[in-house]
XYZ file of C-alpha atoms in Angstrom:
669
model
C 32.924 156.082 79.688
C 33.028 157.434 76.195
C 30.049 159.631 75.315
C 29.027 157.392 72.399
C 28.704 154.333 74.674
C 27.195 155.931 77.808
C 23.496 155.236 78.380
C 20.874 157.919 77.858
C 19.111 157.172 81.153
C 19.747 155.206 84.349
C 17.080 154.485 86.954
C 18.078 153.159 90.371
C 17.274 152.952 94.098
C 13.813 151.470 93.604
C 11.963 148.202 93.728
C 12.229 147.032 90.137
C 9.857 144.333 88.778
C 11.210 143.064 85.476
C 8.856 140.046 84.931
C 12.015 138.424 83.581
C 12.261 135.205 85.587
C 16.011 135.009 84.984
C 16.532 138.484 86.473
C 13.472 139.363 88.576
C 14.736 142.063 91.021
C 17.694 144.124 89.760
C 18.946 147.278 91.448
C 19.217 149.515 88.389
C 18.433 149.688 84.681
C 20.128 151.552 81.851
C 18.477 152.726 78.635
C 20.225 153.550 75.382
C 18.615 154.455 72.059
C 15.181 153.536 73.273
C 15.983 150.067 74.615
C 17.062 148.526 77.881
C 20.780 147.930 77.606
C 21.664 146.930 81.154
C 19.555 145.450 83.934
C 21.440 144.496 87.049
C 23.522 145.688 89.993
C 23.739 149.400 90.708
C 27.500 149.109 91.289
C 27.897 147.941 87.696
C 25.442 150.296 86.015
C 25.831 153.652 87.806
C 29.535 154.082 86.846
C 28.586 153.869 83.162
C 26.814 157.259 83.347
C 28.302 159.888 81.099
C 27.930 163.650 80.915
C 24.733 163.260 78.895
C 23.168 160.525 80.983
C 19.987 161.363 82.908
C 20.248 159.557 86.241
C 16.916 159.147 88.019
C 16.607 158.206 91.679
C 13.417 156.147 92.235
C 13.482 156.884 95.978
C 12.285 153.380 96.779
C 9.301 153.412 94.412
C 8.071 150.402 92.444
C 9.089 150.263 88.764
C 7.200 147.938 86.409
C 7.129 147.320 82.647
C 4.794 149.744 80.876
C 1.184 148.488 80.836
C -0.131 147.129 77.519
C -3.942 147.200 76.920
C -5.021 144.317 74.695
C -8.272 145.999 73.551
C -8.699 149.736 73.649
C -10.669 152.021 71.326
C -7.915 154.583 71.525
C -8.167 156.176 68.116
C -11.902 156.843 68.380
C -11.548 157.795 72.039
C -8.847 160.306 71.285
C -10.924 162.108 68.646
C -13.674 162.767 71.239
C -11.807 162.860 74.560
C -11.818 166.632 75.013
C -15.589 166.794 74.455
C -16.434 164.140 77.089
C -17.173 164.578 80.761
C -15.806 161.435 82.406
C -17.632 159.803 85.320
C -14.974 157.090 85.450
C -14.049 156.653 89.120
C -16.712 158.973 90.546
C -18.241 157.263 93.586
C -21.256 159.469 94.261
C -24.138 160.252 91.932
C -24.479 163.596 93.732
C -20.879 164.441 92.772
C -21.433 163.231 89.222
C -24.513 165.414 88.835
C -22.685 168.395 90.280
C -20.020 167.895 87.584
C -22.747 167.699 84.969
C -24.447 170.877 86.127
C -21.190 172.793 86.257
C -20.191 171.632 82.774
C -23.597 172.422 81.309
C -23.274 175.989 82.579
C -20.016 176.486 80.673
C -20.727 174.573 77.423
C -21.727 176.960 74.641
C -24.372 176.156 72.025
C -24.520 174.133 69.834
C -22.231 171.866 71.847
C -23.390 168.947 74.043
C -22.381 167.660 77.425
C -21.393 164.035 76.683
C -20.805 161.351 79.309
C -19.862 158.448 77.121
C -19.343 155.246 79.089
C -16.640 154.213 81.529
C -18.965 154.046 84.530
C -21.800 152.023 85.983
C -24.591 152.890 88.360
C -23.214 150.302 90.793
C -20.084 152.417 91.454
C -22.224 155.180 92.983
C -23.055 154.997 96.696
C -26.646 155.695 95.653
C -26.616 152.559 93.436
C -28.699 154.167 90.711
C -28.575 156.301 87.587
C -29.898 159.850 87.512
C -33.524 160.305 86.557
C -34.500 162.171 83.439
C -36.056 164.864 85.622
C -32.758 165.315 87.464
C -30.844 165.615 84.206
C -33.281 168.177 82.837
C -33.095 170.190 86.042
C -29.274 170.209 85.927
C -29.177 171.161 82.256
C -32.402 172.778 81.044
C -30.928 174.270 77.890
C -27.693 172.450 77.045
C -28.029 169.094 75.271
C -26.908 166.184 77.493
C -26.151 162.673 76.287
C -25.258 160.007 78.877
C -24.249 156.531 77.681
C -24.490 153.776 80.275
C -22.595 150.655 79.188
C -24.162 149.152 76.036
C -27.692 149.067 77.448
C -29.074 152.607 77.400
C -28.592 156.309 76.820
C -30.217 159.155 78.706
C -30.994 162.376 76.824
C -32.437 165.553 78.228
C -35.113 167.531 76.423
C -32.542 169.779 74.750
C -30.707 166.757 73.349
C -33.955 165.267 72.003
C -34.557 168.528 70.176
C -31.011 168.596 68.871
C -31.240 165.076 67.392
C -34.804 165.617 66.133
C -36.500 162.744 67.974
C -40.221 163.296 68.342
C -43.463 161.238 68.457
C -43.179 160.549 64.731
C -39.639 159.095 64.909
C -39.826 155.317 64.408
C -37.802 152.845 66.483
C -34.720 151.739 64.558
C -33.941 147.991 64.158
C -32.505 146.632 67.359
C -33.326 149.685 69.484
C -36.161 151.384 71.307
C -37.026 155.027 71.899
C -38.990 155.009 75.127
C -42.122 157.124 74.925
C -44.726 158.699 77.165
C -48.483 158.007 76.955
C -48.835 160.449 74.080
C -45.985 158.931 72.106
C -43.493 161.722 72.923
C -39.934 160.409 73.560
C -38.986 160.542 77.266
C -35.239 160.710 76.677
C -34.452 157.043 77.387
C -32.943 155.035 74.498
C -32.677 151.283 74.978
C -30.414 148.838 73.161
C -32.690 145.886 72.304
C -30.497 143.986 71.752
C -27.657 145.988 70.135
C -26.128 149.417 70.675
C -26.718 150.749 67.162
C -29.334 153.267 68.325
C -26.962 154.554 71.000
C -24.045 155.048 68.622
C -26.188 156.462 65.836
C -27.620 159.065 68.192
C -24.223 160.031 69.567
C -22.942 160.444 66.027
C -25.446 163.258 65.449
C -23.526 165.555 67.804
C -20.960 168.176 66.662
C -17.415 166.996 66.016
C -14.144 168.714 66.752
C -12.109 170.294 63.933
C -8.920 168.534 62.923
C -6.512 170.639 65.050
C -8.707 170.178 68.071
C -8.808 166.445 67.480
C -5.017 166.414 67.466
C -5.029 168.192 70.812
C -7.750 165.906 72.125
C -5.834 162.738 71.229
C -2.689 164.040 72.853
C -4.587 164.654 76.072
C -6.068 161.195 75.995
C -2.602 159.694 75.434
C -1.261 161.694 78.379
C -4.008 160.431 80.696
C -3.194 156.882 79.619
C 0.452 157.617 80.403
C -0.621 158.940 83.807
C -2.040 155.472 84.453
C 1.157 153.754 83.326
C -0.074 152.711 79.871
C 2.676 152.627 77.211
C 1.141 150.342 74.548
C -2.321 149.431 73.322
C -4.038 147.432 70.613
C -6.688 149.551 68.957
C -9.670 147.338 68.168
C -11.352 149.636 65.644
C -14.950 150.374 66.522
C -18.345 151.491 65.337
C -18.319 154.826 63.494
C -14.540 154.646 63.187
C -13.997 154.855 59.448
C -10.793 153.904 57.672
C -8.862 155.809 56.520
C -10.690 159.072 57.316
C -10.713 158.726 61.098
C -7.074 157.624 61.189
C -5.675 160.860 59.832
C -5.204 162.425 63.282
C -3.345 159.436 64.760
C -1.234 159.131 61.586
C -0.324 162.801 61.832
C 0.787 162.360 65.465
C 2.783 159.276 64.514
C 4.484 161.072 61.632
C 5.348 164.013 63.928
C 6.780 161.786 66.653
C 4.067 162.802 69.132
C 2.679 159.397 70.020
C 3.290 158.570 73.665
C 1.488 155.225 73.538
C 2.552 152.546 71.030
C -0.431 151.503 68.945
C -1.072 148.300 67.040
C -4.340 148.896 65.163
C -6.929 146.561 63.670
C -9.278 147.416 60.835
C -12.975 147.083 61.702
C -15.473 146.338 58.924
C -17.716 149.254 58.094
C -20.452 148.152 55.718
C -22.970 145.440 56.627
C -23.289 142.832 53.863
C -20.173 144.302 52.194
C -17.635 143.057 54.707
C -15.777 140.877 52.212
C -15.322 143.872 49.914
C -13.894 145.918 52.806
C -11.227 143.311 53.552
C -10.433 142.603 49.893
C -9.690 146.295 49.457
C -7.724 146.706 52.683
C -5.559 143.623 52.205
C -4.770 144.801 48.665
C -3.837 148.312 49.800
C -2.088 147.490 53.067
C 0.530 145.067 54.349
C 0.211 143.298 57.689
C 2.583 144.874 60.263
C 3.252 147.915 58.101
C 4.490 150.810 60.208
C 6.980 150.963 63.047
C 7.242 150.298 66.791
C 4.923 153.223 67.524
C 2.160 152.720 64.948
C 1.654 149.407 63.226
C -1.151 147.535 61.399
C -2.157 144.529 63.492
C -4.737 142.814 61.266
C -8.531 142.662 61.041
C -11.381 143.063 63.536
C -12.768 143.202 66.114
C -15.810 143.151 63.818
C -15.382 140.843 60.850
C -19.032 140.502 59.869
C -22.058 142.194 61.402
C -23.955 138.898 61.518
C -21.505 137.642 64.164
C -21.848 140.569 66.573
C -23.365 139.423 69.898
C -23.432 142.568 72.026
C -22.973 141.906 75.753
C -26.011 143.619 77.287
C -26.596 141.252 80.172
C -29.891 143.004 80.997
C -31.489 141.283 78.005
C -31.485 137.764 76.701
C -28.536 136.467 74.708
C -28.961 137.327 71.028
C -29.064 134.444 68.562
C -26.826 134.946 65.574
C -28.604 134.602 62.190
C -28.046 131.682 59.785
C -26.065 134.021 57.533
C -23.261 134.224 60.094
C -21.274 131.165 59.012
C -21.144 131.757 55.237
C -20.425 135.481 55.648
C -17.724 134.817 58.239
C -16.120 132.138 56.081
C -15.810 134.500 53.112
C -13.952 137.076 55.202
C -11.716 134.567 57.026
C -10.639 133.057 53.693
C -9.579 136.498 52.469
C -7.587 137.077 55.643
C -5.910 133.628 55.641
C -4.963 134.018 51.972
C -3.223 137.299 52.852
C -1.821 135.947 56.147
C -3.568 138.599 58.191
C -4.452 137.853 61.842
C -7.924 138.686 63.047
C -9.846 139.310 66.253
C -13.534 138.533 66.566
C -15.892 140.110 69.079
C -17.712 137.232 70.785
C -19.313 137.417 74.217
C -21.102 134.079 74.385
C -19.896 130.509 73.954
C -22.722 129.843 71.494
C -21.242 132.426 69.113
C -17.706 131.201 69.718
C -18.599 127.595 68.969
C -20.220 128.533 65.661
C -17.266 130.689 64.659
C -14.897 127.803 65.515
C -16.819 125.621 63.081
C -15.880 128.114 60.392
C -12.255 128.414 61.506
C -11.821 124.621 61.567
C -13.290 124.320 58.087
C -10.846 126.916 56.706
C -7.952 125.412 58.650
C -8.565 121.979 57.076
C -7.658 123.519 53.706
C -5.241 126.283 54.690
C -3.708 126.086 58.203
C -4.371 129.106 60.373
C -1.825 128.250 63.051
C 0.773 130.953 63.559
C -1.569 133.757 62.545
C -2.096 135.053 66.130
C -5.908 135.141 65.639
C -8.065 135.676 68.714
C -11.509 135.902 70.217
C -12.259 139.110 72.108
C -14.139 139.150 75.425
C -15.358 135.484 75.638
C -17.164 135.925 78.933
C -18.988 132.581 78.774
C -16.541 130.543 76.701
C -16.650 126.832 77.539
C -13.773 124.475 78.294
C -14.588 122.593 75.091
C -14.263 125.800 73.039
C -11.006 126.644 74.796
C -9.608 123.260 73.764
C -10.576 123.964 70.173
C -9.039 127.446 70.297
C -5.749 126.034 71.655
C -5.661 123.292 69.033
C -6.031 125.858 66.255
C -3.320 128.109 67.699
C -5.639 130.958 68.673
C -5.938 133.128 71.757
C -8.448 134.919 73.960
C -8.317 138.624 74.829
C -10.327 139.247 78.016
C -11.335 142.659 79.370
C -12.676 143.934 82.695
C -16.263 144.317 81.435
C -17.531 142.139 84.289
C -16.155 144.715 86.729
C -18.822 147.055 85.303
C -21.558 144.580 84.424
C -21.097 141.785 86.930
C -24.182 142.648 88.924
C -26.332 142.493 85.785
C -24.858 139.120 84.859
C -25.632 137.736 88.316
C -29.203 139.013 88.112
C -29.781 137.132 84.848
C -27.647 134.010 85.132
C -26.962 133.616 88.845
C -23.952 133.966 91.129
C -22.664 130.473 90.365
C -22.413 131.174 86.630
C -20.540 134.419 87.370
C -17.795 132.654 89.317
C -15.744 131.994 86.170
C -16.990 134.657 83.774
C -14.715 134.782 81.928
C -12.734 131.689 83.040
C -9.337 133.365 83.119
C -7.765 131.010 85.629
C -8.900 128.013 83.584
C -7.429 129.515 80.389
C -4.053 129.908 82.095
C -4.252 126.396 83.471
C -4.957 125.014 80.011
C -2.121 126.961 78.442
C -4.400 129.011 76.198
C -2.907 132.250 74.950
C -4.667 134.893 77.062
C -4.126 138.519 78.035
C -6.113 141.373 79.547
C -7.349 144.856 78.687
C -10.226 147.274 79.172
C -12.467 147.587 76.063
C -12.610 151.309 76.838
C -13.850 153.925 76.389
C -17.588 153.373 75.961
C -18.404 150.158 77.758
C -15.796 150.365 80.523
C -13.099 152.712 81.778
C -9.621 152.895 80.243
C -8.040 152.614 83.696
C -5.985 149.355 83.587
C -5.683 149.311 87.376
C -9.418 148.581 87.571
C -8.714 145.525 85.420
C -5.857 144.454 87.714
C -8.066 144.967 90.746
C -10.810 142.837 89.208
C -8.394 140.069 88.203
C -6.877 139.840 91.698
C -9.814 140.588 94.003
C -12.760 139.264 91.951
C -14.798 142.366 92.796
C -16.734 144.757 90.587
C -16.297 148.523 90.803
C -19.437 148.443 92.924
C -17.734 146.176 95.424
C -19.635 142.973 94.642
C -17.550 139.821 94.899
C -18.355 137.792 91.785
C -15.168 135.734 91.397
C -14.232 133.398 94.254
C -10.648 133.419 95.408
C -9.897 130.090 93.643
C -10.577 131.778 90.322
C -8.689 135.044 90.949
C -5.061 135.618 89.986
C -2.061 136.473 92.136
C -0.710 139.947 91.520
C 2.324 138.955 89.474
C 0.279 136.748 87.175
C -2.270 139.509 86.724
C 0.483 142.042 85.916
C 1.828 139.688 83.246
C -1.662 139.634 81.728
C -1.367 143.384 81.043
C 2.274 143.402 79.960
C 4.257 140.496 78.513
C 1.280 138.283 77.614
C -0.229 140.997 75.392
C 2.847 140.982 73.190
C 1.716 137.722 71.578
C -1.498 139.420 70.535
C 0.449 142.057 68.586
C 3.103 139.595 67.374
C 5.796 141.384 69.401
C 6.949 138.666 71.762
C 10.419 139.377 73.105
C 10.244 142.995 72.043
C 8.175 144.457 74.866
C 6.429 143.600 78.109
C 9.484 143.012 80.318
C 12.316 145.089 81.728
C 14.967 143.049 79.975
C 18.041 143.801 77.908
C 17.175 144.390 74.264
C 13.468 145.070 74.842
C 11.831 148.417 74.154
C 12.394 150.728 77.141
C 8.808 151.224 78.277
C 8.185 151.522 82.017
C 6.084 153.074 84.759
C 7.103 154.124 88.263
C 4.119 153.856 90.592
C 2.772 156.238 93.222
C 2.269 153.247 95.555
C 3.450 149.669 95.569
C 1.157 147.427 93.581
C 2.427 144.375 95.445
C 1.889 145.825 98.921
C -1.287 147.937 98.895
C -4.606 146.464 100.039
C -6.597 144.922 97.196
C -9.219 147.663 97.306
C -6.530 150.274 96.593
C -5.118 148.701 93.444
C -7.648 150.589 91.326
C -6.303 153.900 92.726
C -2.697 153.412 91.540
C -1.228 155.906 89.090
C 2.202 156.489 87.635
C 4.519 159.209 88.859
C 6.918 158.642 85.938
C 6.176 156.989 82.615
C 8.842 156.301 79.991
C 8.232 155.147 76.404
C 11.255 154.244 74.326
C 13.565 155.852 76.843
C 11.638 159.111 76.583
C 9.777 160.570 79.576
C 6.148 161.086 78.544
C 4.587 161.751 81.982
C 5.792 162.883 85.338
C 4.353 164.236 88.570
C 5.842 165.687 91.713
C 9.617 165.823 91.480
C 9.496 164.107 88.105
C 7.141 166.633 86.528
C 9.930 168.812 85.023
C 11.180 165.787 83.048
C 7.975 165.457 81.035
C 7.216 167.635 78.014
C 4.616 170.357 78.439
C 1.217 169.609 76.975
C -0.875 172.450 75.437
C -4.134 173.022 77.328
C -7.156 171.046 76.255
C -9.070 172.557 73.330
C -11.652 174.037 73.180
C -11.465 176.178 76.309
C -14.794 174.868 77.615
C -13.534 171.278 77.434
C -14.436 169.166 80.494
C -10.827 168.001 80.500
C -9.758 171.539 81.480
C -11.935 171.414 84.548
C -12.080 167.786 85.612
C -9.349 165.851 83.799
C -10.019 162.268 82.740
C -10.292 159.324 85.085
C -11.438 160.698 88.416
C -9.595 159.950 91.659
C -12.353 158.379 93.753
C -11.005 160.162 96.843
C -11.942 163.515 95.367
C -11.364 165.809 92.358
C -7.765 166.416 91.430
C -6.239 169.636 90.167
C -3.352 168.630 87.941
C -0.656 171.203 87.431
C -0.598 174.770 86.265
C -3.004 174.250 83.366
C -5.672 172.859 85.660
C -5.210 175.863 87.977
C -5.449 178.200 85.001
C -8.635 176.522 83.790
C -10.281 176.884 87.177
C -9.232 180.492 87.410
C -10.378 181.420 83.908
C -13.715 179.720 84.312
C -14.607 182.152 87.077
C -12.698 185.249 86.167
C -12.868 185.503 82.395
C -16.197 184.023 81.423
C -15.751 180.805 79.460
C -17.791 181.907 76.488
C -15.778 185.096 76.047
C -12.173 184.104 75.891
C -10.290 182.232 73.211
C -7.262 180.718 74.969
C -7.373 177.510 72.950
C -6.985 179.349 69.651
C -3.907 181.205 70.881
C -2.284 178.009 72.099
C -2.486 175.948 69.002
C -5.233 176.422 66.433
C -3.944 176.578 62.873
C -7.019 178.386 61.564
C -7.892 182.015 62.273
C -10.077 182.304 65.322
C -12.948 183.925 63.462
C -13.395 181.056 61.042
C -14.776 178.653 63.637
C -16.668 181.145 65.751
C -19.989 179.872 64.475
C -19.064 176.281 65.196
C -18.231 177.041 68.829
C -21.289 179.241 69.288
C -19.482 182.435 70.185
C -17.683 185.324 68.541
C -13.933 185.620 68.089
C -12.093 186.542 71.266
C -8.695 187.827 72.285
C -5.846 185.315 71.925
C -4.816 185.341 75.563
C -5.955 185.700 79.192
C -7.666 188.803 80.401
C -5.964 191.172 82.848
C -8.385 190.060 85.559
C -7.497 186.421 84.915
C -3.775 187.130 85.159
C -4.322 189.008 88.378
C -6.324 186.193 89.949
C -4.157 183.161 89.084
C -1.984 182.714 92.193
C 0.071 179.909 90.698
C 1.089 181.874 87.635
C 0.111 181.314 84.026
C 2.165 178.944 81.882
C 3.792 179.920 78.619
C 1.413 180.610 75.722
C 2.831 179.089 72.539
C 2.205 181.217 69.498
C 1.117 184.244 71.541
C 2.899 187.513 72.145
C 2.128 187.175 75.852
C 4.600 184.401 76.443
C 5.182 185.046 80.115
C 2.189 186.801 81.567
C 3.268 185.851 85.067
C 6.427 184.347 86.520
C 6.590 180.671 87.471
C 6.214 180.075 91.221
C 9.547 180.141 93.059
C 10.868 176.755 94.075
C 13.489 175.781 96.640
C 16.997 175.413 95.240
C 16.899 171.642 95.741
C 13.915 171.123 93.424
C 14.488 169.630 89.938
C 12.870 172.651 88.280
C 15.102 175.095 90.125
C 18.042 172.970 89.067
C 17.186 173.486 85.417
C 14.860 170.654 84.414
C 17.283 167.892 85.492
C 20.598 168.714 83.896
C 22.362 165.807 82.230
C 24.075 163.640 84.826
C 21.978 164.959 87.738
C 19.923 162.688 89.944
C 16.177 163.273 90.260
C 14.031 161.851 93.031
C-alpha cells in the first residue's frame, strides 16, 4: 500500500471490545492520523501495513476504549500530585503508617507530608484511622496533614505549629478545631458541616514552583494512563483559581504534552459574587473553545455557594439557605443566555428538587433543553426528580463516593436506604442521561476500576455489600458508563468512547480480562498499553519501549519517587528504572543532599530555590556511590553532562528494546 494511505498503527490478535453494537468483536483495528480508520477482520487490515506502520500484537489481551472519567479534579490534582503520599489502595494501616514514617524521614523542612484523600479507614484491615499519638510518633518534627474524605483532617504537632493553630485560634464557620481540656488544639479538624476548614488549612502549606508543577501534572497524567484513563472532565474545585491555576495545564496543552484529553468546567470562586464571575467568564471565553485535547466544557460544579450540600454522611444533611434559589437563578440565567452548559454539585434530593424549581422557572422563558446540563453526585435523588431532569433534557453524573463512604451512609440512614444510593440502575431504566466517574482526588481515589468494581459488585472498598444484585450493573453496561456515555456530558457524542471508524483513537490494553476476572479483582486491573489519539502514552512489560520516557518526579524527595501513585493492594510496586533509581538514591546519596530533580528539568538555577526546599544547592547528578550501587543502571539525565552514567541492562535479542524500540513495521507483543 502506498505510504500516504497506510495506517500509522495496527493492533491485532487480542480480544477487542468496541462497545459498537454493530461491530462488537473485531479481530484488528487500524489507526491513521489519530483516529480509528479500520475495525474488522485481521485478514483485511494486516495487509494494509506499510513500512511506517507500527504493528502491535496484543497476545490475546483485552482491548477496550480508553476510560473517560466524568468528574475528576485533574488540574488541581496535577499541581499537587508530586507532594502527596497516596494511601489509595493500601489495605493495612500498619503499611500506611510505615509509608508515612519513611516519607517523613526524607521530607526536608519546610515541606509537609500530605495524604490528601483517596482512602477510607474501612479499606484497612484494622478498620480504623491512625491516632494522633501514632502520627506524632511516626513524624515528630515533619508537619503531617492527613485528609480523610470530607469529614476530617489529622495534623501532628509540627503541622499545628506550621499553620499557627493554638488555643486562641477561633473555630471558622462550618468547621471545628478539636481541643484538649486547656483549649489547646489536639490536631483533629472536623467539617461541621462543610470542608472549608480542611481546604483552608491545606492551602497554608508550601506550593511547588511552576516547573515542578509541570512535572507533577505529567506524572499524574501518566498514572491515570497506567489505569487506562484517556479522557476526563475537570470539575473545577475549591482553591482552583481561574486563570492562575490553569497556566500549567495550558502550557502542557500548548506543548503537546497532554496524555489525557480534558474538558474543563469553571468553578465559581467568590461567595456572593458568583454572578460577576460568570458574567466575566462568559464575556471572555467561548463555550467549547480549544481542541480535542483541552476544551472549555461550561460552568460548575459550583455555581453558587448557597447550593453546596457537602456529602459528609457522618453528620446530618445540611439545609440550604433561603438565598439559594434567587442566587442560583441569577447565575443560570447568565449561562442560558450565553448557551453555556452547567453542572451543579448536589448530594441530596432536597437540594436537587429546589434547584429544579429554578431550572423549570428559567426553562419556561428560555428553553434549556440541548444544553447538556447536569447534576453531579445525586446520591439520594428521587424518582420524581429524575423524571423532572429527563423532561428538562438534563443528566446525572454519578461517582463512586459510596464505595468510600457507604458504611457511614448505612450507619446514619440504614442499609435499606443504601440499596439504591445513587439509583444508577433506575436512571438507566428511565432513560436518564447518566455516566460514571470518581470525584478524585480528595474525596475518593482516581482509580476508575474501583468505580467499575462498585458498579458491578455493589461493594465498598472495605468489602461491605451495600447494593443488592438487582441494583448492580452487568460489566458491559458499567464499562459504557465510563466510556461512551460520558461523551454526552462533554458534548462529544460519536467522537469518542467506542472503538469505531472515525472516532478518536483512544484505547487501553488490560493486564487481565475485565470480563473474566472475579468481581473482587476488577479494582486491581491496570493497563499494559494506553494509546491516546494513536499515540502510545503508557506501556509496561514488552510495550514499555513504545511509551515516551518521563522525567523523574520533582522534587527528589517526592513521595511519587518512592511509592508511585495508586498502590497495588497486593504490595508496593517498583515501576521501572526511575523507581529503582529513587530507591537507590534514597539510601546511598542522602535525599537532602543531592539535586537530581534540578539536573533533569528545572529551568531556574538550583541555588535560587534552595531556601524553598530547605537545603543548599547540590550537584546536578548522582553521586559516585549512587552510580556504583544501582544494579539496574541509571537512565539518561536530560540537560546533564552525565548522560549515560551506566549502561542500560542487557536484554535478549528478541525483546522490543533490543530490537530498537519497535522499528516501523515490526510486531510487538
